[in-house]
Amino acid sequence: MLDANLNRLSEGIRVVEDILRYGFNHKDFALSLKNLRHQCRITSYFANYFELLNTRDSLKDVLKPSTKDEQTRENLENIFLANFKRAQESARVLEEILKLDSVQESEHFKSIRYTLYTLEKEILTTLFTP
């Protein structure tokens, strides 16, 4: 669960980051997301990445097939929204699960989640508000 949500969190941020970087040439927003993405690590597991990697079983993931909604994106705004929500939800899962082992790690992901809320508002209102 930790490995999957760390991946989802980083991947969601990376999608938005790359669109801002390559599609909009928006250095400040892209750099903010890049810096945030680099914070998406669990300190206690980072020392032993293989321990975390050994928990991965993507072949047996019961929800691996995409839903119809996941296959459809109408525009860049929808891609931004889907990936911000994916990242926020993953940060929340990590925040909750890590409460069992480390309040400090839990608070770290809570901070990431709230930073994502702020960046979502700033980016979407800057790029997509008429």
Short mmCIF file of C-alpha atoms in Angstrom, two decimals:
data_model
loop_
_atom_site.label_atom_id
_atom_site.label_comp_id
_atom_site.label_asym_id
_atom_site.label_seq_id
_atom_site.Cartn_x
_atom_site.Cartn_y
_atom_site.Cartn_z
CA MET A 1 0.00 0.00 0.00
CA LEU A 2 2.83 2.42 0.82
CA ASP A 3 4.68 1.67 -2.41
CA ALA A 4 1.55 2.04 -4.55
CA ASN A 5 0.59 5.36 -2.98
CA LEU A 6 4.11 6.76 -3.17
CA ASN A 7 4.10 5.90 -6.87
CA ARG A 8 0.64 7.41 -7.46
CA LEU A 9 1.61 10.56 -5.58
CA SER A 10 4.83 11.10 -7.54
CA GLU A 11 3.25 10.16 -10.86
CA GLY A 12 0.30 12.52 -10.41
CA ILE A 13 2.63 15.39 -9.58
CA ARG A 14 4.93 14.51 -12.50
CA VAL A 15 2.13 14.62 -15.08
CA VAL A 16 1.16 18.16 -14.06
CA GLU A 17 4.81 19.18 -13.73
CA ASP A 18 5.68 18.02 -17.25
CA ILE A 19 2.69 19.72 -18.86
CA LEU A 20 3.62 22.96 -17.12
CA ARG A 21 7.26 22.56 -18.11
CA TYR A 22 6.95 21.45 -21.71
CA GLY A 23 3.46 22.61 -22.65
CA PHE A 24 3.26 25.97 -20.91
CA ASN A 25 6.96 26.77 -20.33
CA HIS A 26 5.94 27.80 -16.81
CA LYS A 27 9.19 27.50 -14.91
CA ASP A 28 7.95 28.64 -11.48
CA PHE A 29 4.99 26.26 -11.26
CA ALA A 30 6.97 23.37 -12.76
CA LEU A 31 9.82 23.95 -10.31
CA SER A 32 7.43 24.10 -7.34
CA LEU A 33 5.98 20.74 -8.35
CA LYS A 34 9.42 19.24 -9.01
CA ASN A 35 10.58 20.27 -5.55
CA LEU A 36 7.41 18.87 -3.99
CA ARG A 37 7.79 15.60 -5.91
CA HIS A 38 11.30 15.21 -4.51
CA GLN A 39 9.83 15.43 -1.00
CA CYS A 40 7.58 12.42 -1.64
CA ARG A 41 9.69 9.95 0.26
CA ILE A 42 9.28 8.02 3.47
CA THR A 43 12.52 8.57 5.35
CA SER A 44 12.42 5.29 7.25
CA TYR A 45 11.84 3.29 4.05
CA PHE A 46 14.17 5.30 1.84
CA ALA A 47 17.15 3.74 3.60
CA ASN A 48 15.91 0.29 2.56
CA TYR A 49 14.19 0.80 -0.78
CA PHE A 50 14.24 -2.92 -1.52
CA GLU A 51 12.09 -3.62 1.53
CA LEU A 52 9.43 -1.36 0.06
CA LEU A 53 9.96 -2.71 -3.45
CA ASN A 54 9.44 -6.27 -2.24
CA THR A 55 5.89 -5.38 -1.18
CA ARG A 56 4.98 -4.46 -4.77
CA ASP A 57 2.67 -6.90 -6.56
CA SER A 58 1.32 -4.99 -9.54
CA LEU A 59 0.46 -8.18 -11.44
CA LYS A 60 -2.15 -9.13 -8.82
CA ASP A 61 -3.62 -5.63 -8.36
CA VAL A 62 -7.37 -6.23 -8.40
CA LEU A 63 -8.09 -2.69 -9.63
CA LYS A 64 -5.40 -2.56 -12.32
CA PRO A 65 -7.82 -2.33 -15.27
CA SER A 66 -8.76 1.28 -16.04
CA THR A 67 -12.30 2.52 -15.68
CA LYS A 68 -14.06 4.26 -18.56
CA ASP A 69 -13.58 7.64 -16.85
CA GLU A 70 -9.84 7.01 -16.54
CA GLN A 71 -9.63 6.43 -20.29
CA THR A 72 -11.27 9.74 -21.20
CA ARG A 73 -9.82 13.22 -20.87
CA GLU A 74 -11.47 16.09 -22.72
CA ASN A 75 -8.77 18.72 -22.29
CA LEU A 76 -5.66 19.71 -20.34
CA GLU A 77 -7.76 21.08 -17.49
CA ASN A 78 -9.26 17.61 -16.98
CA ILE A 79 -5.78 16.08 -16.96
CA PHE A 80 -4.64 18.61 -14.36
CA LEU A 81 -7.71 17.97 -12.19
CA ALA A 82 -7.43 14.17 -12.37
CA ASN A 83 -3.75 14.20 -11.49
CA PHE A 84 -4.04 16.73 -8.69
CA LYS A 85 -6.83 14.64 -7.15
CA ARG A 86 -4.81 11.43 -7.60
CA ALA A 87 -1.83 13.00 -5.83
CA GLN A 88 -3.94 14.50 -3.03
CA GLU A 89 -5.72 11.20 -2.37
CA SER A 90 -2.43 9.31 -2.28
CA ALA A 91 -0.93 11.84 0.13
CA ARG A 92 -3.97 11.36 2.37
CA VAL A 93 -3.62 7.56 2.35
CA LEU A 94 0.06 7.86 3.25
CA GLU A 95 -0.76 10.37 5.97
CA GLU A 96 -3.32 8.04 7.55
CA ILE A 97 -1.36 4.78 7.28
CA LEU A 98 1.86 6.34 8.57
CA LYS A 99 0.06 7.43 11.75
CA LEU A 100 0.54 3.79 12.79
CA ASP A 101 4.34 4.07 12.69
CA SER A 102 5.44 7.69 12.69
CA VAL A 103 3.54 10.87 13.49
CA GLN A 104 6.41 12.83 11.95
CA GLU A 105 6.14 10.99 8.62
CA SER A 106 2.34 11.33 8.74
CA GLU A 107 2.63 15.10 9.23
CA HIS A 108 5.08 15.27 6.34
CA PHE A 109 2.48 13.85 3.94
CA LYS A 110 -0.23 16.06 5.43
CA SER A 111 1.98 19.03 4.57
CA ILE A 112 2.44 17.71 1.03
CA ARG A 113 -1.34 17.31 0.69
CA TYR A 114 -2.01 20.89 1.76
CA THR A 115 0.71 22.18 -0.55
CA LEU A 116 -1.01 20.31 -3.38
CA TYR A 117 -4.33 22.01 -2.52
CA THR A 118 -2.64 25.41 -2.69
CA LEU A 119 -0.78 24.67 -5.94
CA GLU A 120 -3.93 23.26 -7.52
CA LYS A 121 -5.78 26.50 -6.86
CA GLU A 122 -2.90 28.72 -7.99
CA ILE A 123 -2.19 26.76 -11.16
CA LEU A 124 -5.77 26.17 -12.28
CA THR A 125 -6.91 29.74 -11.62
CA THR A 126 -3.83 31.11 -13.40
CA LEU A 127 -4.05 28.90 -16.47
CA PHE A 128 -7.75 28.17 -16.93
CA THR A 129 -9.76 31.08 -15.52
CA PRO A 130 -11.43 33.01 -18.36
#
